[in-house]
CSV table of N, CA, C and O in Angstrom, one decimal:
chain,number,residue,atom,x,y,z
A,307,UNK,N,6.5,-44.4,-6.5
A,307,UNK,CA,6.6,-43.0,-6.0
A,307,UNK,C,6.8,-42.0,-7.1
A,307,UNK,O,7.8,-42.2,-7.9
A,308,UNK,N,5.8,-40.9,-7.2
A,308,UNK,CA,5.9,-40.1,-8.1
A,308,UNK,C,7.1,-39.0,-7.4
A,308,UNK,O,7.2,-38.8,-6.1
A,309,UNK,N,8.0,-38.1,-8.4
A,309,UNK,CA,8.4,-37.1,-8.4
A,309,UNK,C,7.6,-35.5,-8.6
A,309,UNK,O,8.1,-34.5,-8.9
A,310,UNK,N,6.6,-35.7,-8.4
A,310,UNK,CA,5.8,-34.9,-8.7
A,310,UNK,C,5.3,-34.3,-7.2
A,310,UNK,O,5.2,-35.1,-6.3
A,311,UNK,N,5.0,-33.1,-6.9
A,311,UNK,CA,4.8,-32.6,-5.8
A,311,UNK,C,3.2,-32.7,-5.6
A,311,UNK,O,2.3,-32.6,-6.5
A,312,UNK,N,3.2,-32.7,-4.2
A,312,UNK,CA,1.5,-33.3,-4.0
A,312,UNK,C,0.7,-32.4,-3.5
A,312,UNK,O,-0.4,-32.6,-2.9
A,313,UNK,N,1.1,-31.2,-3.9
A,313,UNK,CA,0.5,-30.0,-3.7
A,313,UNK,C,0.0,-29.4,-5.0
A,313,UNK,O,0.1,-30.0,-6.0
A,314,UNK,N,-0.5,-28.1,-5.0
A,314,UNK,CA,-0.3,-27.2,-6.0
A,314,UNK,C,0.6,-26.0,-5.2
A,314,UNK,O,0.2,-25.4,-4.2
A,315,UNK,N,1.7,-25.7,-6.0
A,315,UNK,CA,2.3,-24.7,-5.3
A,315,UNK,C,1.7,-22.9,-5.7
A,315,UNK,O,1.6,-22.3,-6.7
A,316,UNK,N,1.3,-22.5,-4.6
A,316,UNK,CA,0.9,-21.3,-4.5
A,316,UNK,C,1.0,-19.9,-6.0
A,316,UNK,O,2.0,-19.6,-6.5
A,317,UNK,N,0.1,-19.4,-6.3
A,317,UNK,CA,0.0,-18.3,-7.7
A,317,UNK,C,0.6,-17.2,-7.0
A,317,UNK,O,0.0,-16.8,-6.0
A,318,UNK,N,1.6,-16.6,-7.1
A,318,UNK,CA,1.9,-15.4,-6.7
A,318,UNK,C,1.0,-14.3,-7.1
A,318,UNK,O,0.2,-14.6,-8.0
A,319,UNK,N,1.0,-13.4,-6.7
A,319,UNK,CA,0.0,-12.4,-6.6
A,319,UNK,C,0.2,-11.6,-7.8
A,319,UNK,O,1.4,-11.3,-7.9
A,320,UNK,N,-0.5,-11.2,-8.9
A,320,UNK,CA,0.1,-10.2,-10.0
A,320,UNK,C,-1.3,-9.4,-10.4
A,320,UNK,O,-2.3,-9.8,-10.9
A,321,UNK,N,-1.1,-8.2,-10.1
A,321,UNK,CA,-1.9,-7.1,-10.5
A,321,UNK,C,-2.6,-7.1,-12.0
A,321,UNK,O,-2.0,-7.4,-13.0
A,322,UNK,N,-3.9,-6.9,-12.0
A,322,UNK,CA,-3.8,-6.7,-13.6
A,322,UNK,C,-3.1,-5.4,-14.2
A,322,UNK,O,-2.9,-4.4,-13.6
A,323,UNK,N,-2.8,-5.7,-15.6
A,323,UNK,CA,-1.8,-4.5,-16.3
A,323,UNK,C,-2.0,-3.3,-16.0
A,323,UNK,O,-1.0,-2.6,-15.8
A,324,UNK,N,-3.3,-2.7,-15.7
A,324,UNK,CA,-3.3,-1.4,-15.4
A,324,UNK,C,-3.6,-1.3,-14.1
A,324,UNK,O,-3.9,-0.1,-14.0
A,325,UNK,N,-3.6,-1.6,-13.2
A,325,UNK,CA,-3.7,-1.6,-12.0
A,325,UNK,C,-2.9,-0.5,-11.5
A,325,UNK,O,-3.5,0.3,-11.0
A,326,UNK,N,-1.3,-0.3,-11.7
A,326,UNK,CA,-0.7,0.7,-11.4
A,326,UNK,C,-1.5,2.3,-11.7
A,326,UNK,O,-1.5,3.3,-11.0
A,327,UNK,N,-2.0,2.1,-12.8
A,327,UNK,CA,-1.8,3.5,-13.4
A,327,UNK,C,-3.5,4.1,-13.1
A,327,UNK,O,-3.9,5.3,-13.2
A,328,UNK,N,-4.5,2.9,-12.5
A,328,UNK,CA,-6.0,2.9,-11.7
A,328,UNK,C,-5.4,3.6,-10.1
A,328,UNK,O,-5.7,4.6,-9.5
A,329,UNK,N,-4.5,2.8,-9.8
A,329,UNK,CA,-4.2,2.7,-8.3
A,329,UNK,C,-4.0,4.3,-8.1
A,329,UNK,O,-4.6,5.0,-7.3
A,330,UNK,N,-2.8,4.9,-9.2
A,330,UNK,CA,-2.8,5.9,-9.5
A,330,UNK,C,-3.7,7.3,-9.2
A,330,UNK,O,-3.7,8.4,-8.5
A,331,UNK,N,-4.1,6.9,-9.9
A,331,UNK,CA,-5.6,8.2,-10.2
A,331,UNK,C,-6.4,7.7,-9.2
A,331,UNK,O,-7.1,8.7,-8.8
A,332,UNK,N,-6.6,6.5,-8.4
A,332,UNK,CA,-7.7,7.0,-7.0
A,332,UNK,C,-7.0,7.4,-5.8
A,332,UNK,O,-7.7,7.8,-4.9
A,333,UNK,N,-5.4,7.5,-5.8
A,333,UNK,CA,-4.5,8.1,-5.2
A,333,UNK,C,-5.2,9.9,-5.1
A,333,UNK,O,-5.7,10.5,-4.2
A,334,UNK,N,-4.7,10.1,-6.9
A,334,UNK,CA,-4.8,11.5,-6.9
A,334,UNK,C,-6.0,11.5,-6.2
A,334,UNK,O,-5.8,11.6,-5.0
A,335,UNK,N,-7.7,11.5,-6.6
A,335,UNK,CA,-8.2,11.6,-6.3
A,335,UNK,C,-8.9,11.2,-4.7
A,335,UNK,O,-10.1,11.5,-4.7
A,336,UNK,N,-8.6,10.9,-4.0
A,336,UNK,CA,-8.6,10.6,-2.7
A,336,UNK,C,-8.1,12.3,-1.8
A,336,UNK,O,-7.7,13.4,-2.2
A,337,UNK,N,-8.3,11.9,-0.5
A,337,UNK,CA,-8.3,13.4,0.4
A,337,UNK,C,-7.2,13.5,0.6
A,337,UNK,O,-6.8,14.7,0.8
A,338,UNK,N,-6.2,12.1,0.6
A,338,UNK,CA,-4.9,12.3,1.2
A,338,UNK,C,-4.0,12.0,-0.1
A,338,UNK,O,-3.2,11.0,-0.2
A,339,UNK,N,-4.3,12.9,-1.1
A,339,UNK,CA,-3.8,12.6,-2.4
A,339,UNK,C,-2.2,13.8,-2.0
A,339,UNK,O,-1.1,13.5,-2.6
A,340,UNK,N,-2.3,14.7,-1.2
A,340,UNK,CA,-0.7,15.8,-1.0
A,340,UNK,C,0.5,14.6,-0.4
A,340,UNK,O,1.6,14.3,-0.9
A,341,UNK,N,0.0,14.1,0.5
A,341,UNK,CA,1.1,13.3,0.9
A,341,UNK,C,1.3,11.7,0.4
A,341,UNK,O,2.4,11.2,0.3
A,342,UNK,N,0.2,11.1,0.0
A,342,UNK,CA,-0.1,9.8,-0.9
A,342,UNK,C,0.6,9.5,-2.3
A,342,UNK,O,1.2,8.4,-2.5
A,343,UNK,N,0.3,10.6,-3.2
A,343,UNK,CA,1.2,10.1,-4.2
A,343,UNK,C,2.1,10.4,-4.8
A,343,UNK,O,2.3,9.9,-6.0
A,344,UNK,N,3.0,11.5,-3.9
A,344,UNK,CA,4.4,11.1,-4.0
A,344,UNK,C,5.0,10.0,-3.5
A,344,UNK,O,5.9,9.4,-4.1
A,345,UNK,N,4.5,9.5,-2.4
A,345,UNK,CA,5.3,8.4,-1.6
A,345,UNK,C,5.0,7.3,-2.5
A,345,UNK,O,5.8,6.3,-2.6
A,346,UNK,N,3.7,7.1,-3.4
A,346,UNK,CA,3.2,6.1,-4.3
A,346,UNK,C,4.4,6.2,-5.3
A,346,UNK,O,5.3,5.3,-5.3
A,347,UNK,N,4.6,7.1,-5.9
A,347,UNK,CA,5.4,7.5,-7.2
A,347,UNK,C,7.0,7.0,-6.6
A,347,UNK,O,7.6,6.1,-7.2
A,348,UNK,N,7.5,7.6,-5.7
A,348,UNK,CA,8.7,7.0,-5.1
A,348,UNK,C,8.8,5.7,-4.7
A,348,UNK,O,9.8,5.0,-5.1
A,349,UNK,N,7.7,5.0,-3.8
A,349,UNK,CA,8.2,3.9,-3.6
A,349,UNK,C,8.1,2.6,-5.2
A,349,UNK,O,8.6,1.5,-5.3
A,350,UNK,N,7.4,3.4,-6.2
A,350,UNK,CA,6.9,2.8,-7.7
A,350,UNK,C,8.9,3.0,-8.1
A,350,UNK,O,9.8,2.3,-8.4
A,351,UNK,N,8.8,3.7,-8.0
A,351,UNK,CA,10.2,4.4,-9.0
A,351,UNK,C,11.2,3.4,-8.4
A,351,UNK,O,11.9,2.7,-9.2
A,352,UNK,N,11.3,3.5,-7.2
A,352,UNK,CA,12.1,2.8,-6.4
A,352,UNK,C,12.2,0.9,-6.6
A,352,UNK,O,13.2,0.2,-6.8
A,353,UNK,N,11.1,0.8,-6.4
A,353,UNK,CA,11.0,-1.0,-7.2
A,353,UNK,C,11.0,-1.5,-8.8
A,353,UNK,O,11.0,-2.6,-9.3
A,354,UNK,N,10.8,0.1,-9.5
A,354,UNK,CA,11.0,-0.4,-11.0
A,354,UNK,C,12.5,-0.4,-11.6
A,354,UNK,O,13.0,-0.9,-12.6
A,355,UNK,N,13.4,0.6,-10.3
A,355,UNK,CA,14.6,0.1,-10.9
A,355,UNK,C,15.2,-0.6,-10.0
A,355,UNK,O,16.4,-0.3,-10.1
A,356,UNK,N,15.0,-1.7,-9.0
A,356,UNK,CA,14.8,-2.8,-8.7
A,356,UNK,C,14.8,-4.1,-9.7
A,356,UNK,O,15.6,-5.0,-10.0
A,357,UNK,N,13.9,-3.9,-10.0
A,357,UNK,CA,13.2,-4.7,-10.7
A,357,UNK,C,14.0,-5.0,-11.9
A,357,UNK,O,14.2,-6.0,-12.5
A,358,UNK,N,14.6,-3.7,-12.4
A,358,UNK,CA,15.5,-3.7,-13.9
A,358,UNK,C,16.9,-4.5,-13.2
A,358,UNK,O,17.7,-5.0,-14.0
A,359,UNK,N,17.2,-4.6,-12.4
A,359,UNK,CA,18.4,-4.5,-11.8
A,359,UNK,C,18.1,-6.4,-11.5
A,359,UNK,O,19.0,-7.2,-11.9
A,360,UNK,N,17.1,-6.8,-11.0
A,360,UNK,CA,16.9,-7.8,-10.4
A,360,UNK,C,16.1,-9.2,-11.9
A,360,UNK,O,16.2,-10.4,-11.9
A,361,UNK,N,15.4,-8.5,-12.7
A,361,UNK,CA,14.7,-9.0,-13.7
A,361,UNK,C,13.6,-9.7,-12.9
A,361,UNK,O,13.4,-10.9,-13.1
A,362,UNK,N,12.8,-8.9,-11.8
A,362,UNK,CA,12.0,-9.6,-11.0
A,362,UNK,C,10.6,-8.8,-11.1
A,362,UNK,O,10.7,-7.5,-11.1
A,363,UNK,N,9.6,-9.3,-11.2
A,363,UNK,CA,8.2,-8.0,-10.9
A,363,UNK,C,7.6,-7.9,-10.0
A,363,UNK,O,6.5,-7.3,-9.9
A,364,UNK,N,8.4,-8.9,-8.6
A,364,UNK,CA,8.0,-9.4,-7.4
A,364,UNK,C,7.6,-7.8,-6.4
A,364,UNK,O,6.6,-7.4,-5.8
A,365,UNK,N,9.0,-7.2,-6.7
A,365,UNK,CA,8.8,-5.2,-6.0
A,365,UNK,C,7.5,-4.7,-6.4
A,365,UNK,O,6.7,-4.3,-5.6
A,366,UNK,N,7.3,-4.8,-8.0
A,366,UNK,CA,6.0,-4.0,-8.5
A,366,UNK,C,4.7,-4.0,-7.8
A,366,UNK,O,3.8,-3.2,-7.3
A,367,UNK,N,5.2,-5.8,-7.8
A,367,UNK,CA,3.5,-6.1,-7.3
A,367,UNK,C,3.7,-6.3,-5.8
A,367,UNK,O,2.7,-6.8,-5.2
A,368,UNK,N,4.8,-5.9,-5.2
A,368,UNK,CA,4.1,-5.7,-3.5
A,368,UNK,C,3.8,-4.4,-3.4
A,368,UNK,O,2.9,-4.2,-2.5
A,369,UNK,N,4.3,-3.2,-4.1
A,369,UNK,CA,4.1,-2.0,-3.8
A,369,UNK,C,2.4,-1.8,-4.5
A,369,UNK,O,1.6,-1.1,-4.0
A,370,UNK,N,2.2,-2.4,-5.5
A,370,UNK,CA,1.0,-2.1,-6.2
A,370,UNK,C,0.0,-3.0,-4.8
A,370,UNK,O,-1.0,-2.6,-4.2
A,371,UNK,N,0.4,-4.0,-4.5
A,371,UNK,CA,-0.8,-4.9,-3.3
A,371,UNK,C,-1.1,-4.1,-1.8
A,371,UNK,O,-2.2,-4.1,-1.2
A,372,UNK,N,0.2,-3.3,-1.3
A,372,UNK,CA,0.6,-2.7,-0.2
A,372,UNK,C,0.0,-1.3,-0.5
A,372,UNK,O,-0.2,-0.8,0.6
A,373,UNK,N,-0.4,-0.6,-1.4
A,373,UNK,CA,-0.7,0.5,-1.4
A,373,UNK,C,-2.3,0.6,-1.7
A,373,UNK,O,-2.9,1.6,-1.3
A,374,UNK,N,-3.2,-0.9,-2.7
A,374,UNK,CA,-4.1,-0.9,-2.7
A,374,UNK,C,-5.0,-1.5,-1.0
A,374,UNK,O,-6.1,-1.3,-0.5
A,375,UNK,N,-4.1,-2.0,-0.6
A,375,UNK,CA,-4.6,-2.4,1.1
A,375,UNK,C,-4.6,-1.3,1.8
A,375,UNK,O,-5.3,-1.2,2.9
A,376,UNK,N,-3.3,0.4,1.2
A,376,UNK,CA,-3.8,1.1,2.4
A,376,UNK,C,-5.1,2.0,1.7
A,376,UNK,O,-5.7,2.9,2.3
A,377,UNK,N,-5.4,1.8,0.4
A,377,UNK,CA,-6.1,2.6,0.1
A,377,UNK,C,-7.5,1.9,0.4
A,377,UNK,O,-8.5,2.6,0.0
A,378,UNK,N,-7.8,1.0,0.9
A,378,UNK,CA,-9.1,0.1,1.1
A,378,UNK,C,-9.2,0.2,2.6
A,378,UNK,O,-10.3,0.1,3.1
A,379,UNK,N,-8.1,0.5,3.4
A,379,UNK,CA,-8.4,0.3,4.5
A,379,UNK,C,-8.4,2.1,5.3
A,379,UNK,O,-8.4,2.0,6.6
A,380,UNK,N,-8.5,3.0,5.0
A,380,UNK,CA,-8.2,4.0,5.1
A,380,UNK,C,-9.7,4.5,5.4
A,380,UNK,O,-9.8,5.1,6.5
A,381,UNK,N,-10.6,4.5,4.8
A,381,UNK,CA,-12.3,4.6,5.9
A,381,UNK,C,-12.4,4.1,7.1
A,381,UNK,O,-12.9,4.7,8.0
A,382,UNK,N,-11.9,2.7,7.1
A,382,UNK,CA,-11.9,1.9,8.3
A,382,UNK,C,-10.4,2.7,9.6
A,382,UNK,O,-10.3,2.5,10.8
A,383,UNK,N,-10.0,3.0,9.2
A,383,UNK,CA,-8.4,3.5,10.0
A,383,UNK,C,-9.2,5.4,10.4
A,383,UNK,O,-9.3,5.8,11.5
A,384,UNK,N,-9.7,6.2,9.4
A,384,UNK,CA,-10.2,6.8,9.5
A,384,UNK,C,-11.1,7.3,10.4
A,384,UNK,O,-11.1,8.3,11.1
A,385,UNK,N,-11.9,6.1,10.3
A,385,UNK,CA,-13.5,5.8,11.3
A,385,UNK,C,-13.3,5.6,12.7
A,385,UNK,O,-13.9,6.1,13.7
A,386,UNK,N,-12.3,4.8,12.6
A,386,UNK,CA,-11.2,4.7,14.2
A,386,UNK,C,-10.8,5.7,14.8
A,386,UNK,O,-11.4,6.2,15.8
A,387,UNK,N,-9.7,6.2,14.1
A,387,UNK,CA,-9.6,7.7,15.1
A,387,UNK,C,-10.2,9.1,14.8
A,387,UNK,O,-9.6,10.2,15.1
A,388,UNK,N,-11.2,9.1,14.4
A,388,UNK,CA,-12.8,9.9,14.8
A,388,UNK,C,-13.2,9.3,16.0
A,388,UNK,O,-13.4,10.1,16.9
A,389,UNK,N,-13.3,8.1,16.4
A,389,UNK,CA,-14.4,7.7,17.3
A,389,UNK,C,-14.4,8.0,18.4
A,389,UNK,O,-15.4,8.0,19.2
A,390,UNK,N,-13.0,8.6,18.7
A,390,UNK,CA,-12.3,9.3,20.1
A,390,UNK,C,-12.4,7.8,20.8
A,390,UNK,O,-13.1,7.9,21.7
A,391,UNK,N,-12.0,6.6,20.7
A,391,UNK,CA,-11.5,5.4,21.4
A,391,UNK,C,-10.6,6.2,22.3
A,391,UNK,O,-10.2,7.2,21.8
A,392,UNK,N,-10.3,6.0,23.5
A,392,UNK,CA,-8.9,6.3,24.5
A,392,UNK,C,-8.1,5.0,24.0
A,392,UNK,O,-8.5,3.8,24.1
A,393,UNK,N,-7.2,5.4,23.5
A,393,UNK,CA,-5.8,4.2,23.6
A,393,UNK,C,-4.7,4.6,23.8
A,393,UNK,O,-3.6,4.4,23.2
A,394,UNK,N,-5.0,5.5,25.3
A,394,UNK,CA,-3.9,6.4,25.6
A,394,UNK,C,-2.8,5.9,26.2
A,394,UNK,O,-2.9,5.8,27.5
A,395,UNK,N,-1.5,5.5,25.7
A,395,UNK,CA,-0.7,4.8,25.9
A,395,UNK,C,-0.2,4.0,24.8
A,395,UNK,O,1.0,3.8,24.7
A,396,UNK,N,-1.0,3.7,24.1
A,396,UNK,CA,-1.1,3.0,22.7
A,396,UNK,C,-0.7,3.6,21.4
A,396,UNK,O,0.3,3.2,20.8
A,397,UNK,N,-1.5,4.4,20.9
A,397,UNK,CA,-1.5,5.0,20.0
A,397,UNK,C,-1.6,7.1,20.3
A,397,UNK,O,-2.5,7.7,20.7
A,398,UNK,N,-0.7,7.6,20.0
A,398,UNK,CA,-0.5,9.1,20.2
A,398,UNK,C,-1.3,9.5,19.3
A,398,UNK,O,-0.7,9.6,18.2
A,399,UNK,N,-2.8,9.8,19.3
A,399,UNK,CA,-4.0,10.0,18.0
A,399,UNK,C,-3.5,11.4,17.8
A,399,UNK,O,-3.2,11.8,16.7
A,400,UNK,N,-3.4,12.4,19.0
A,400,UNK,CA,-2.9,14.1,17.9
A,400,UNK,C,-1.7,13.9,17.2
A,400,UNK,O,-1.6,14.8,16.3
A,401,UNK,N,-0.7,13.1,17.2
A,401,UNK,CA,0.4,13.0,16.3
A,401,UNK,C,-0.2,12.4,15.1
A,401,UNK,O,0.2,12.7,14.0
A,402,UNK,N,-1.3,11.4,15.3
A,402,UNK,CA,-1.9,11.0,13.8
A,402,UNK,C,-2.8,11.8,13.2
A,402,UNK,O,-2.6,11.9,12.0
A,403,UNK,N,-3.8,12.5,13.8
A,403,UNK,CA,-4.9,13.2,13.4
A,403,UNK,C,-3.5,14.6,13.1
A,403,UNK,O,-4.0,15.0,12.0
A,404,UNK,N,-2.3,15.4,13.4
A,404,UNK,CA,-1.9,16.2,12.7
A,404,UNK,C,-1.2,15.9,11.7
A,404,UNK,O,-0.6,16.7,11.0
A,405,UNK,N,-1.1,14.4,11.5
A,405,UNK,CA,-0.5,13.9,10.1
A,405,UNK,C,-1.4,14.0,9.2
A,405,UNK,O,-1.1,14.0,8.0
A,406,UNK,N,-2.6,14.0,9.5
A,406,UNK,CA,-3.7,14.0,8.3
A,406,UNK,C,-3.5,15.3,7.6
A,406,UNK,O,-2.9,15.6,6.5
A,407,UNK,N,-4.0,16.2,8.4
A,407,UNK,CA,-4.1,17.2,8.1
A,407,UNK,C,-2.7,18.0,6.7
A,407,UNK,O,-2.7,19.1,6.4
């Protein structure tokens, strides 16, 4: 019987080096760059002194993974509520569609 585990255990997820400072600039540049990248900048700020506190880069890279997923999925979320779907009961779309704005 080996001591050795009969798996490979899982790669945690790690951004390449610039990935923050990419993620960044298509923030700015994006439509919803007024409300987008402050909350990018804060919730960044927020896990890097985390991170000093904890000696972990686990925060960095969920906020860098979690922000590139809303930024990829944001045509598709978009495209949705244009379509005028009824999900009335579901989702309140004038409270979303005046958050865009």
């Amino acid at each position: 019987m080996s001591a050795q585990p009969d798996h490979a255990p899982l790669t945690p997820y790690a951004p390449a080096p610039g990935a923050p400072a990419e993620l960044l600039d298509q923030l700015r540049a994006d439509q919803r760059a007024a409300p987008w990248v402050p909350a990018f900048e804060q919730e960044w700020a927020t896990a890097l002194e985390e991170s000093r506190r904890a000696f972990s880069l686990a925060g960095l890279y969920e906020v860098v993974q979690v922000w590139q997923a809303r930024l990829a999925s944001a045509p598709a979320v978009e495209a949705f509520l244009d379509s005028s779907r009824d999900e009335t009961g579901f989702v309140d779309l004038e409270e979303i569609r005046s958050r865009r704005r």
